[in-house]
Amino acid sequence: KNEVEQSPQNLTAQEGEFITINCSYSVGISALHWLQQHPGGGIVSLFMLSSGKKKHGRLIATINIQEKHSSLHITASHPRDSAVYICAAPKYSGAGSYQLTFGKGTKLSVIP
Amino acid sequence: DAGVIQSPRHEVTEMGQEVTLRCKPISGHNSLFWYRQTMMRGLELLIYFNNNVPIDDSGMPEDRFSAKMPNASFSTLKIQPSEPRDSAVYFCASTGGGVLPSNEQFFGPGTRLTVL
């Protein structure tokens, strides 16, 4: 079983719809990252959160550390939101360092 | 800032050939990561360096893979000999302030490797 599980794997939405992507993890962490991979392949960091909720424009990320679950929401979705969304949990790797363990990603397609 | 720079962006080679991928991290960042992305396995950490020193190379698939970081501004990932199953996108990422849970990693554009 993967240490970081995402659902759904694929998601198609109509423009304007509210979207939710879920991430569950089994590793003990103090923070979780959400990344976006554009159709061209580039990866950018969207959020790092350790508790509660963060908002950036139409994107909202929430986390429940006790339940080991995080969600990424997109309000008023737009075709330009079409991308792969990846959650990543930092896992302690010794010597005071952490390495990211990634989910398989959720491929979002927003149709005009 | 130019961000993380990787070269080449695309590489097509034949089985058995040596492949060298290059990465220049963001200036001032002291941690560098090499990742591999495939359809089947997603993103996987291969190796990472802290202050030019390899910290964890447990993700390196086998002895055919090697990585070096001779200085703070340059790293290479070498595959010798290459095999078709090495075909993937290889990403380099860097971060400053050490490898902590909250540190944002900055990814390069990736190198798409195809081994025929």
Short mmCIF file of C-alpha atoms in Angstrom, two decimals:
data_model
loop_
_atom_site.label_atom_id
_atom_site.label_comp_id
_atom_site.label_asym_id
_atom_site.label_seq_id
_atom_site.Cartn_x
_atom_site.Cartn_y
_atom_site.Cartn_z
CA LYS A 1 0.00 0.00 0.00
CA ASN A 2 1.28 3.44 -0.91
CA GLU A 3 2.07 5.68 2.01
CA VAL A 4 0.28 8.54 0.27
CA GLU A 5 -3.03 7.83 -1.47
CA GLN A 6 -4.94 10.25 -3.65
CA SER A 7 -8.46 10.13 -5.02
CA PRO A 8 -9.80 10.30 -7.57
CA GLN A 9 -7.07 9.36 -10.06
CA ASN A 10 -8.88 11.16 -12.86
CA LEU A 11 -11.47 13.90 -12.70
CA THR A 12 -13.39 15.64 -15.46
CA ALA A 13 -15.43 18.71 -14.59
CA GLN A 14 -17.44 21.36 -16.36
CA GLU A 15 -16.17 24.90 -16.18
CA GLY A 16 -17.50 26.58 -13.05
CA GLU A 17 -17.86 23.43 -10.98
CA PHE A 18 -16.50 23.08 -7.44
CA ILE A 19 -13.75 20.44 -7.33
CA THR A 20 -12.36 18.40 -4.46
CA ILE A 21 -9.25 16.22 -4.53
CA ASN A 22 -8.46 14.06 -1.52
CA CYS A 23 -5.18 12.87 -0.02
CA SER A 24 -4.71 10.32 2.76
CA TYR A 25 -1.36 9.37 4.19
CA SER A 26 -0.04 6.74 6.58
CA VAL A 27 3.32 8.28 7.42
CA GLY A 28 3.54 10.43 10.51
CA ILE A 29 3.99 13.99 9.37
CA SER A 30 3.82 17.54 10.58
CA ALA A 31 3.15 19.10 7.18
CA LEU A 32 1.80 18.25 3.75
CA HIS A 33 2.53 19.71 0.33
CA TRP A 34 0.26 20.15 -2.67
CA LEU A 35 1.93 20.43 -6.07
CA GLN A 36 0.59 21.19 -9.54
CA GLN A 37 2.02 19.66 -12.67
CA HIS A 38 1.09 21.50 -15.84
CA PRO A 39 0.35 19.69 -19.11
CA GLY A 40 3.80 20.79 -20.29
CA GLY A 41 5.35 18.87 -17.39
CA GLY A 42 6.52 21.64 -15.07
CA ILE A 43 5.90 21.18 -11.33
CA VAL A 44 5.12 24.04 -8.97
CA SER A 45 4.38 24.09 -5.29
CA LEU A 46 0.86 25.28 -4.43
CA PHE A 47 0.64 24.90 -0.67
CA MET A 48 2.47 23.68 2.36
CA LEU A 49 0.19 23.28 5.34
CA SER A 50 0.51 21.83 8.80
CA SER A 51 -2.93 22.61 10.21
CA GLY A 52 -6.27 24.10 9.34
CA LYS A 53 -6.78 25.74 6.00
CA LYS A 54 -4.91 27.85 3.45
CA LYS A 55 -6.39 29.82 0.57
CA HIS A 56 -4.78 31.17 -2.57
CA GLY A 57 -7.15 32.65 -5.07
CA ARG A 58 -9.68 30.00 -6.04
CA LEU A 59 -7.64 27.22 -4.42
CA ILE A 60 -8.24 26.11 -0.85
CA ALA A 61 -6.32 23.39 0.97
CA THR A 62 -7.36 21.84 4.26
CA ILE A 63 -5.66 19.32 6.51
CA ASN A 64 -6.64 17.19 9.49
CA ILE A 65 -3.41 15.94 11.04
CA GLN A 66 -5.19 13.58 13.45
CA GLU A 67 -7.14 11.90 10.65
CA LYS A 68 -4.13 12.03 8.29
CA HIS A 69 -6.23 13.53 5.54
CA SER A 70 -6.01 16.60 3.34
CA SER A 71 -8.21 18.03 0.63
CA LEU A 72 -7.60 20.46 -2.19
CA HIS A 73 -10.61 22.41 -3.40
CA ILE A 74 -10.97 24.53 -6.51
CA THR A 75 -13.88 26.95 -6.67
CA ALA A 76 -15.34 28.16 -9.97
CA SER A 77 -13.07 25.83 -11.95
CA HIS A 78 -11.63 27.00 -15.25
CA PRO A 79 -10.02 25.13 -18.16
CA ARG A 80 -6.65 26.61 -17.17
CA ASP A 81 -6.91 24.60 -13.92
CA SER A 82 -6.48 21.45 -15.99
CA ALA A 83 -3.36 19.79 -14.60
CA VAL A 84 -2.17 16.94 -12.42
CA TYR A 85 -2.39 17.70 -8.70
CA ILE A 86 0.01 15.83 -6.45
CA CYS A 87 0.12 15.67 -2.69
CA ALA A 88 3.38 14.92 -0.93
CA ALA A 89 4.16 14.04 2.68
CA PRO A 90 7.59 14.70 4.20
CA LYS A 91 8.91 11.50 5.71
CA TYR A 92 11.76 11.51 8.19
CA SER A 93 14.83 9.96 6.59
CA GLY A 94 17.33 10.32 9.39
CA ALA A 95 20.09 12.79 10.26
CA GLY A 96 17.54 15.54 10.77
CA SER A 97 16.36 15.38 7.15
CA TYR A 98 13.08 14.64 5.45
CA GLN A 99 12.23 13.34 2.02
CA LEU A 100 8.95 13.83 0.19
CA THR A 101 6.76 10.81 -0.46
CA PHE A 102 4.36 11.50 -3.31
CA GLY A 103 0.86 10.43 -4.19
CA LYS A 104 0.27 9.19 -7.74
CA GLY A 105 -1.52 12.39 -8.63
CA THR A 106 -5.02 13.38 -9.72
CA LYS A 107 -5.43 14.35 -13.36
CA LEU A 108 -8.00 17.13 -13.62
CA SER A 109 -9.60 18.13 -16.90
CA VAL A 110 -11.93 21.13 -16.89
CA ILE A 111 -14.13 21.34 -19.97
CA PRO A 112 -15.39 24.70 -21.23
CA ASP B 1 16.25 34.24 -10.60
CA ALA B 2 16.36 31.68 -13.41
CA GLY B 3 15.01 28.88 -11.25
CA VAL B 4 16.35 25.34 -11.35
CA ILE B 5 17.98 24.63 -14.71
CA GLN B 6 18.15 21.16 -16.23
CA SER B 7 19.76 19.95 -19.41
CA PRO B 8 19.09 18.44 -21.78
CA ARG B 9 15.32 18.83 -21.88
CA HIS B 10 14.95 15.78 -24.07
CA GLU B 11 17.32 12.88 -24.60
CA VAL B 12 16.87 9.92 -26.90
CA THR B 13 19.51 7.25 -26.77
CA GLU B 14 20.03 3.62 -27.53
CA MET B 15 20.21 0.85 -25.00
CA GLY B 16 23.70 0.45 -23.60
CA GLN B 17 24.73 4.07 -24.07
CA GLU B 18 25.81 6.33 -21.23
CA VAL B 19 23.44 9.15 -20.35
CA THR B 20 24.33 12.21 -18.28
CA LEU B 21 21.68 14.57 -16.96
CA ARG B 22 22.66 17.94 -15.55
CA CYS B 23 21.17 20.27 -12.97
CA LYS B 24 21.93 23.75 -11.71
CA PRO B 25 20.04 24.54 -8.48
CA ILE B 26 18.78 27.95 -7.47
CA SER B 27 21.65 30.06 -6.18
CA GLY B 28 21.88 29.89 -2.39
CA HIS B 29 19.92 26.65 -2.06
CA ASN B 30 21.85 24.03 -0.15
CA SER B 31 19.76 20.92 -0.81
CA LEU B 32 19.32 19.23 -4.16
CA PHE B 33 17.07 16.32 -5.11
CA TRP B 34 16.89 14.02 -8.12
CA TYR B 35 13.47 12.50 -8.85
CA ARG B 36 12.19 10.12 -11.49
CA GLN B 37 8.61 10.19 -12.76
CA THR B 38 6.93 7.34 -14.61
CA MET B 39 3.31 6.59 -15.39
CA MET B 40 3.37 3.45 -13.29
CA ARG B 41 5.16 4.71 -10.17
CA GLY B 42 4.67 8.46 -10.20
CA LEU B 43 7.36 10.63 -8.65
CA GLU B 44 10.12 8.85 -6.77
CA LEU B 45 13.14 10.22 -4.98
CA LEU B 46 16.40 8.85 -6.33
CA ILE B 47 18.96 10.72 -4.23
CA TYR B 48 19.40 13.98 -2.42
CA PHE B 49 22.33 16.12 -1.40
CA ASN B 50 22.72 18.51 1.50
CA ASN B 51 25.61 20.96 1.22
CA ASN B 52 26.95 18.91 -1.71
CA VAL B 53 27.05 15.71 0.35
CA PRO B 54 24.83 12.75 -0.65
CA ILE B 55 22.49 12.09 2.28
CA ASP B 56 20.17 9.36 1.05
CA ASP B 57 20.69 7.36 -2.13
CA SER B 58 18.40 4.48 -1.21
CA GLY B 59 16.13 5.35 -4.12
CA MET B 60 18.84 4.83 -6.74
CA PRO B 61 17.61 1.77 -8.66
CA GLU B 62 20.92 -0.02 -9.10
CA ASP B 63 24.61 0.41 -9.70
CA ARG B 64 23.99 1.68 -13.21
CA PHE B 65 22.87 4.96 -11.65
CA SER B 66 25.28 7.41 -10.07
CA ALA B 67 25.00 11.04 -8.99
CA LYS B 68 27.54 13.67 -8.11
CA MET B 69 27.51 17.21 -6.82
CA PRO B 70 31.02 18.60 -7.19
CA ASN B 71 29.99 22.08 -6.08
CA ALA B 72 26.98 24.04 -4.86
CA SER B 73 25.89 25.04 -8.34
CA PHE B 74 26.05 21.80 -10.31
CA SER B 75 24.94 18.20 -10.11
CA THR B 76 24.89 15.28 -12.54
CA LEU B 77 22.90 12.06 -12.72
CA LYS B 78 24.54 9.40 -14.84
CA ILE B 79 23.11 6.16 -16.17
CA GLN B 80 25.62 3.67 -17.55
CA PRO B 81 24.62 1.52 -19.35
CA SER B 82 21.12 2.75 -20.06
CA GLU B 83 18.18 0.38 -20.51
CA PRO B 84 14.69 0.90 -21.99
CA ARG B 85 13.13 0.67 -18.51
CA ASP B 86 15.06 3.81 -17.57
CA SER B 87 12.80 5.82 -19.88
CA ALA B 88 11.12 8.43 -17.70
CA VAL B 89 11.13 12.12 -16.86
CA TYR B 90 13.91 13.04 -14.46
CA PHE B 91 13.39 16.10 -12.28
CA CYS B 92 15.87 18.01 -10.24
CA ALA B 93 14.66 20.17 -7.34
CA SER B 94 16.34 22.41 -4.81
CA THR B 95 15.49 24.00 -1.49
CA GLY B 96 17.17 26.31 0.98
CA GLY B 97 17.43 26.11 4.73
CA GLY B 98 17.96 22.38 4.96
CA VAL B 99 15.63 19.50 4.32
CA LEU B 100 12.75 20.28 6.66
CA PRO B 101 9.10 19.25 6.38
CA SER B 102 7.93 22.77 5.69
CA ASN B 103 10.52 23.79 3.12
CA GLU B 104 9.19 24.36 -0.38
CA GLN B 105 11.05 22.53 -3.12
CA PHE B 106 11.58 24.24 -6.45
CA PHE B 107 11.50 21.92 -9.43
CA GLY B 108 13.36 22.15 -12.69
CA PRO B 109 11.56 21.59 -16.01
CA GLY B 110 12.68 17.97 -16.17
CA THR B 111 14.58 15.88 -18.69
CA ARG B 112 12.50 13.45 -20.73
CA LEU B 113 14.68 10.41 -21.35
CA THR B 114 13.83 7.79 -23.95
CA VAL B 115 16.01 4.71 -24.21
CA LEU B 116 15.36 2.70 -27.35
#
